[in-house]
Amino acid sequence: QRFRFCGDLDCPDWVLAEISTLAKISSVKLKLICAQVLRDLLGEAIEYDKILKLTSDAKLESGDVKATIAVLGFILSSAAKHNVDSESLSSELQQLGLPKAEHASGLCRSYEEKQSPLQDRLRACSLRLSQLGSVRWRVDYTLSSSELQEVNEPVVHLTFNVRDRECDKMTAVPVTLSANKFWVLLA
Amino acid sequence: MLLVLSAEHRAHLGCLPRAGGAAFGELGRLALEQLRRGAAPRACESAARQLNIGIDIIQHGVEGLVYLLTESSKLMISEVDFQDSINVLGFSDELNKSLLQLYLDNRKEIRSILGELAPRLPSYHSLEWRLDVQLASRSLRQQIKPAVTMKLHLNQNEDQTAQVLQTDPATLLHLIQQLEQALGEMKMNHCRRIVRNMK
C-alpha cells in the first residue's frame, strides 16, 4: 500500500512496528515528545532527559525510547520532505494503526505548526558544494613598472570568500584583472 | 596443531610458577586488559608492588601470556593441543589447568578483537543527492539539461572522506541497472551453492 508521506512508496517495516509503541504513550505526552523531536529536526538541542521522564510512565525500555524518537523523526521529516498536508498525514497515520482520537490529531497539529520552518530547514540542509560568502574589491591605478615607465592603467583586485560546506571554513580566492578583462567579465 | 614456543617465550612464561597461584589471576587480568586496551605500565607497576615481585618479571609474564593467548586464539587450537603445547613448559598441573581455563574463557573475545585488526577498505556512510536542471549558460540560452549531483560520504578507520559525483539521469539509470544485475548474481545457482556450503 502506498503512502504519500513515504513518498508514494510502501511504509518501511520498522515504522509499522513502532506505531504500536507510539500508541502506548498517552497523547498528551506524545505531543510533548513531538515538540522535542521537532526541536532536534530544526537544529536546536534535544532535551533527552525530558523525553525519558515523559516515557517513564509508559514503562518503555531505553531501546523503545530511542525507537520512538526515531519513528517520530522519520514521520515528521518525511511528511515535510514530500509536502504532505496535516489532514492527509492524519488519515495515513490512522491507516497505519495510530489511534485517531488524540494521538494522530495531536501529532498532526504539532506538525502543522512547524511545517514551514521544518521545510526551510530541510531546504538549507540540502546538498550544496560551496557557497559564496562575500566579495571584496579594490581598484588600483598603476603608474609605472619595471618594464614600462609610463603605464597609467587601472587594475581591479577581487577577493571571493568561499565557504566550504563540509568543514565550514572560509577560503579566500584572490583575483586580479586588467580593466579590459574586467569588462569582459561583466559583459 | 601444536603451538611451538620459542626459548625467549618460555623464559618469559617461566616466571609464572614463581609468581604463585594468586598472582596468576592478577597476571591473567592484566594480560586481557592489555589485549583490550593496549599496554598499561602503571597497572603492571601497581601489581608488582602488591605481589612483591620485580616489575620486569611482571611485564615479561604479562607479555608472555598475551602472546600465548593470541597465538592460541588465532589458530583456534583445541583443548588437547593447548595442554600438550604448555606441557613443554613443565608447569604444575594446577597452573596448567588455570592456563587452559583462561584460554577457554576468553578465546571468543580475543578472536573478535583480532578480527577487528584486519585492514579495511573505505565503507559507505551516507549519500546526499540533488537533482538540478541547467536552463542557460553563458554560451547557450534556453537549454534543458538535467543533472544529478551526489556526495558520497565514506568511512575509513574513523576518517570521514567525501566524494562529489555528478551524472546525467541516463547514466544514473544505467548505473542502477548494473548494480541490480550485481545483486541478481547472488540469486544464481552458482552463488547459492557456495553460500549453502559456507553455512
XYZ file of C-alpha atoms in Angstrom:
386
model
C 0.000 0.000 0.000
C 1.383 3.373 -0.985
C 1.642 6.261 1.441
C 2.120 9.874 0.461
C 4.234 10.708 3.469
C 6.638 7.930 2.455
C 6.967 9.445 -0.988
C 4.323 7.239 -2.625
C 6.194 4.132 -1.556
C 5.472 1.381 0.935
C 5.824 2.267 4.581
C 9.096 0.833 5.982
C 8.600 -2.213 8.200
C 10.295 -0.690 11.202
C 7.898 2.277 11.152
C 4.920 -0.099 11.133
C 6.402 -1.962 14.072
C 6.963 1.163 16.145
C 3.471 2.629 15.611
C 2.250 0.239 18.281
C 4.900 1.598 20.673
C 3.638 5.114 19.980
C 0.106 4.051 20.858
C 1.333 3.015 24.316
C 2.247 6.586 25.227
C -0.569 8.903 26.294
C -1.491 11.501 23.703
C -0.560 14.494 25.876
C 2.937 13.102 26.456
C 3.196 12.192 22.762
C 2.591 15.811 21.816
C 5.359 16.953 24.177
C 7.770 14.340 22.798
C 6.837 15.539 19.307
C 7.798 19.068 20.317
C 11.218 17.810 21.432
C 11.762 15.849 18.229
C 10.810 18.927 16.207
C 13.396 20.925 18.128
C 16.010 18.367 17.149
C 14.950 18.430 13.492
C 15.087 22.228 13.490
C 18.663 22.113 14.722
C 18.197 23.076 18.369
C 19.401 20.797 21.150
C 17.123 17.938 22.083
C 16.417 17.514 25.799
C 16.742 13.788 26.197
C 16.110 13.833 29.956
C 12.674 15.365 29.438
C 11.814 12.637 26.952
C 12.980 9.980 29.408
C 10.736 11.477 32.074
C 7.769 11.585 29.708
C 8.193 7.967 28.654
C 8.814 6.609 32.136
C 5.056 6.250 32.717
C 4.572 4.025 29.719
C 7.411 1.851 31.090
C 9.361 1.874 27.860
C 12.879 0.420 27.801
C 15.737 2.569 26.559
C 15.648 0.852 23.160
C 11.955 1.708 22.839
C 12.568 5.347 23.749
C 15.173 5.664 21.010
C 12.845 3.897 18.576
C 10.049 6.339 19.452
C 12.300 9.325 18.748
C 13.459 7.734 15.502
C 9.959 6.953 14.228
C 8.630 10.422 15.127
C 11.648 11.996 13.426
C 11.027 9.915 10.319
C 7.299 10.693 10.133
C 7.741 14.440 10.622
C 10.720 14.936 8.322
C 9.334 12.630 5.646
C 5.988 14.434 5.670
C 7.767 17.786 5.334
C 10.000 16.392 2.591
C 7.039 15.317 0.455
C 4.974 18.380 1.345
C 2.099 16.425 2.847
C -0.659 18.489 4.461
C -1.633 17.608 8.009
C -5.085 16.128 7.117
C -3.579 13.554 4.734
C -0.870 12.771 7.283
C -3.511 12.208 9.934
C -5.553 9.845 7.759
C -2.446 7.908 6.669
C -1.261 7.502 10.265
C -4.684 6.214 11.207
C -4.458 3.689 8.363
C -1.210 2.517 9.933
C -2.963 1.937 13.224
C -2.335 5.074 15.276
C -5.475 5.757 17.321
C -7.273 8.761 15.861
C -8.898 10.475 18.735
C -5.874 12.080 20.323
C -2.644 10.577 19.039
C -2.878 11.178 15.301
C -4.591 14.566 15.581
C -2.150 15.766 18.262
C 0.839 14.726 16.178
C -0.563 16.390 13.078
C -1.310 19.599 14.910
C 2.331 19.801 16.061
C 3.402 19.047 12.502
C 1.163 21.721 11.023
C 2.534 24.424 13.323
C 6.109 23.704 12.376
C 5.710 22.605 8.767
C 7.139 25.769 7.174
C 10.161 26.165 9.471
C 10.880 22.450 9.010
C 10.787 22.736 5.228
C 13.000 25.838 5.343
C 15.498 23.985 7.476
C 15.485 20.955 5.135
C 15.993 23.285 2.192
C 19.001 24.852 3.924
C 20.478 21.412 4.651
C 20.227 20.252 1.041
C 23.373 19.282 -0.751
C 25.398 22.323 -1.608
C 29.010 22.126 -2.602
C 30.297 25.569 -1.820
C 28.795 28.910 -1.072
C 29.921 32.426 -1.886
C 30.296 34.312 1.356
C 31.272 37.757 0.232
C 33.152 39.669 -2.458
C 35.640 42.418 -1.715
C 37.110 44.693 -4.353
C 39.692 47.374 -4.848
C 40.649 49.377 -7.902
C 44.294 50.430 -8.229
C 45.919 52.655 -10.783
C 49.351 51.517 -11.953
C 51.615 54.492 -12.616
C 54.742 52.744 -13.809
C 56.550 49.413 -13.586
C 59.990 47.918 -14.105
C 59.034 47.052 -17.702
C 57.488 50.323 -18.811
C 57.985 53.752 -17.343
C 54.513 55.158 -18.008
C 51.787 52.539 -17.567
C 48.746 54.536 -16.393
C 46.368 51.579 -16.327
C 43.625 50.731 -13.799
C 43.720 47.268 -12.222
C 40.886 45.543 -10.343
C 41.534 43.292 -7.327
C 38.715 40.977 -6.299
C 38.635 38.572 -3.340
C 35.907 35.939 -3.279
C 35.312 34.475 0.172
C 34.069 30.947 -0.416
C 32.628 28.859 2.376
C 33.237 25.126 2.163
C 30.044 23.412 3.353
C 31.848 20.466 4.874
C 34.455 21.939 7.160
C 32.728 25.308 7.495
C 35.932 27.121 6.600
C 36.157 30.305 4.572
C 38.739 30.271 1.805
C 39.752 33.479 0.126
C 40.239 33.362 -3.631
C 42.072 36.488 -4.849
C 41.782 37.521 -8.488
C 43.483 40.400 -10.248
C 42.134 41.682 -13.570
C 43.073 44.390 -16.010
C 40.349 46.843 -16.952
C 39.645 45.133 -20.293
C 39.325 41.691 -18.753
C 37.018 43.104 -16.140
C 34.736 44.459 -18.871
C 34.680 41.013 -20.453
C 33.707 39.515 -17.098
C 30.873 41.984 -16.694
C 29.601 41.612 -20.251
C 48.024 -28.452 15.861
C 50.687 -27.759 18.433
C 51.958 -24.359 19.421
C 55.739 -24.013 19.212
C 57.064 -21.756 21.956
C 60.416 -20.060 21.402
C 63.098 -20.114 24.107
C 62.570 -16.450 24.919
C 58.838 -17.017 25.231
C 59.433 -19.952 27.517
C 61.726 -17.836 29.688
C 59.054 -15.146 29.983
C 56.432 -17.648 30.957
C 58.892 -19.272 33.325
C 58.208 -16.546 35.830
C 54.606 -17.719 36.248
C 55.238 -20.599 38.662
C 57.421 -18.273 40.720
C 54.588 -15.776 40.945
C 52.240 -18.243 42.540
C 48.535 -19.005 42.249
C 47.084 -15.713 43.472
C 49.413 -13.692 41.311
C 48.400 -15.740 38.285
C 44.849 -14.419 38.472
C 46.198 -10.865 38.543
C 48.557 -11.512 35.620
C 45.740 -13.056 33.612
C 43.611 -9.980 34.189
C 46.460 -7.658 33.170
C 47.034 -9.695 30.017
C 43.378 -9.382 28.990
C 43.338 -5.652 29.724
C 46.438 -5.260 27.568
C 44.649 -7.054 24.735
C 41.585 -4.894 25.091
C 43.180 -1.519 25.628
C 46.911 -1.743 24.975
C 49.893 -1.772 27.328
C 49.362 -0.207 30.758
C 52.734 0.160 32.501
C 51.165 1.755 35.571
C 48.897 -1.229 36.172
C 51.931 -3.502 35.941
C 53.768 -1.324 38.464
C 50.958 -1.471 40.994
C 50.618 -5.241 40.501
C 54.393 -5.628 41.037
C 54.188 -3.667 44.276
C 51.159 -5.593 45.500
C 52.607 -9.043 44.798
C 56.121 -8.046 45.823
C 57.717 -9.223 42.585
C 60.062 -7.286 40.287
C 58.327 -5.157 37.655
C 60.347 -6.751 34.854
C 59.122 -10.181 35.771
C 55.539 -8.972 35.841
C 55.856 -7.318 32.440
C 57.513 -10.335 30.870
C 54.897 -12.595 32.353
C 52.038 -10.446 31.066
C 53.561 -10.199 27.596
C 54.203 -13.925 27.537
C 50.591 -14.598 28.480
C 49.312 -12.150 25.855
C 51.347 -13.842 23.128
C 50.288 -17.313 24.257
C 46.620 -16.334 24.280
C 46.647 -14.524 20.925
C 48.513 -17.311 19.144
C 46.215 -19.977 20.579
C 43.069 -17.989 19.781
C 44.320 -17.101 16.306
C 44.871 -20.755 15.402
C 41.791 -21.855 17.351
C 43.664 -24.800 18.818
C 41.735 -27.454 20.685
C 41.998 -28.087 24.436
C 44.142 -31.192 23.961
C 46.576 -29.361 21.703
C 46.760 -26.421 24.105
C 47.521 -28.744 27.015
C 50.204 -30.572 25.045
C 51.767 -27.275 23.984
C 52.082 -25.934 27.513
C 53.233 -29.271 28.959
C 56.590 -28.405 27.411
C 56.931 -25.622 29.948
C 56.923 -28.115 32.805
C 54.438 -26.265 34.992
C 52.424 -27.805 37.799
C 49.096 -29.406 36.927
C 47.216 -26.704 38.740
C 48.934 -23.961 36.744
C 48.267 -25.846 33.524
C 44.598 -26.089 34.367
C 44.397 -22.390 35.182
C 46.074 -21.526 31.877
C 43.656 -23.754 29.986
C 40.703 -22.170 31.758
C 41.981 -18.696 30.962
C 42.324 -19.654 27.305
C 38.869 -21.227 27.005
C 37.076 -18.447 28.836
C 38.481 -15.658 26.722
C 39.001 -17.299 23.348
C 35.891 -15.824 21.739
C 36.583 -12.299 22.913
C 40.198 -12.410 21.765
C 39.119 -13.675 18.351
C 36.680 -10.807 17.963
C 39.416 -8.286 18.899
C 41.805 -9.917 16.405
C 39.091 -9.823 13.766
C 38.914 -6.050 14.002
C 42.610 -5.648 13.263
C 42.262 -6.594 9.603
C 42.768 -3.707 7.114
C 39.590 -2.154 5.835
C 38.534 -0.505 2.623
C 36.554 2.713 2.829
C 32.976 1.835 3.607
C 29.681 3.565 2.901
C 28.474 6.106 5.427
C 25.788 8.157 3.682
C 24.789 9.623 0.328
C 23.380 13.104 -0.278
C 21.902 13.867 -3.666
C 20.432 16.738 -5.576
C 18.573 16.985 -8.910
C 19.272 20.148 -10.901
C 18.195 21.372 -14.309
C 20.516 23.677 -16.216
C 18.397 26.286 -18.002
C 21.027 28.522 -19.542
C 24.742 29.108 -19.602
C 26.990 31.853 -20.844
C 27.424 30.158 -24.197
C 23.868 28.893 -24.775
C 20.496 30.145 -23.617
C 17.228 28.221 -23.338
C 18.550 24.754 -22.550
C 17.107 21.903 -20.544
C 19.882 19.770 -19.109
C 19.083 17.671 -16.031
C 21.947 16.567 -13.791
C 22.151 14.578 -10.579
C 24.826 15.700 -8.104
C 25.794 13.268 -5.364
C 28.056 13.489 -2.349
C 29.201 10.068 -1.201
C 30.353 10.050 2.431
C 32.825 7.282 3.206
C 34.271 5.981 6.462
C 37.748 4.565 6.661
C 39.166 3.743 10.071
C 37.370 6.645 11.710
C 38.361 9.013 8.853
C 35.493 10.598 7.032
C 36.003 11.463 3.392
C 33.509 12.742 0.869
C 33.485 12.266 -2.877
C 31.392 14.520 -5.119
C 29.988 12.907 -8.259
C 27.814 14.305 -10.982
C 25.957 12.467 -13.703
C 23.006 12.829 -16.053
C 19.866 10.754 -15.379
C 20.517 8.307 -18.228
C 23.919 7.304 -16.849
C 22.412 7.057 -13.371
C 19.756 4.643 -14.620
C 22.464 2.588 -16.306
C 24.445 2.550 -13.046
C 21.378 1.382 -11.130
C 20.770 -1.330 -13.701
C 24.362 -2.594 -13.379
C 24.141 -2.662 -9.574
C 20.834 -4.546 -9.722
C 22.457 -7.072 -12.039
C 25.252 -7.486 -9.497
C 22.707 -8.125 -6.745
C 20.888 -10.524 -9.060
C 24.058 -12.634 -9.291
C 23.515 -13.632 -5.691
C 20.376 -15.474 -6.714
C 22.080 -17.539 -9.399
C 22.713 -21.220 -8.763
C 26.483 -20.854 -8.539
C 26.340 -18.295 -5.714
C 23.557 -20.177 -3.955
C 25.606 -23.378 -3.918
C 28.640 -21.644 -2.409
C 26.594 -19.792 0.220
C 24.896 -23.026 1.207
C 28.242 -24.785 1.597
C 29.672 -21.955 3.671
C 26.809 -22.139 6.133
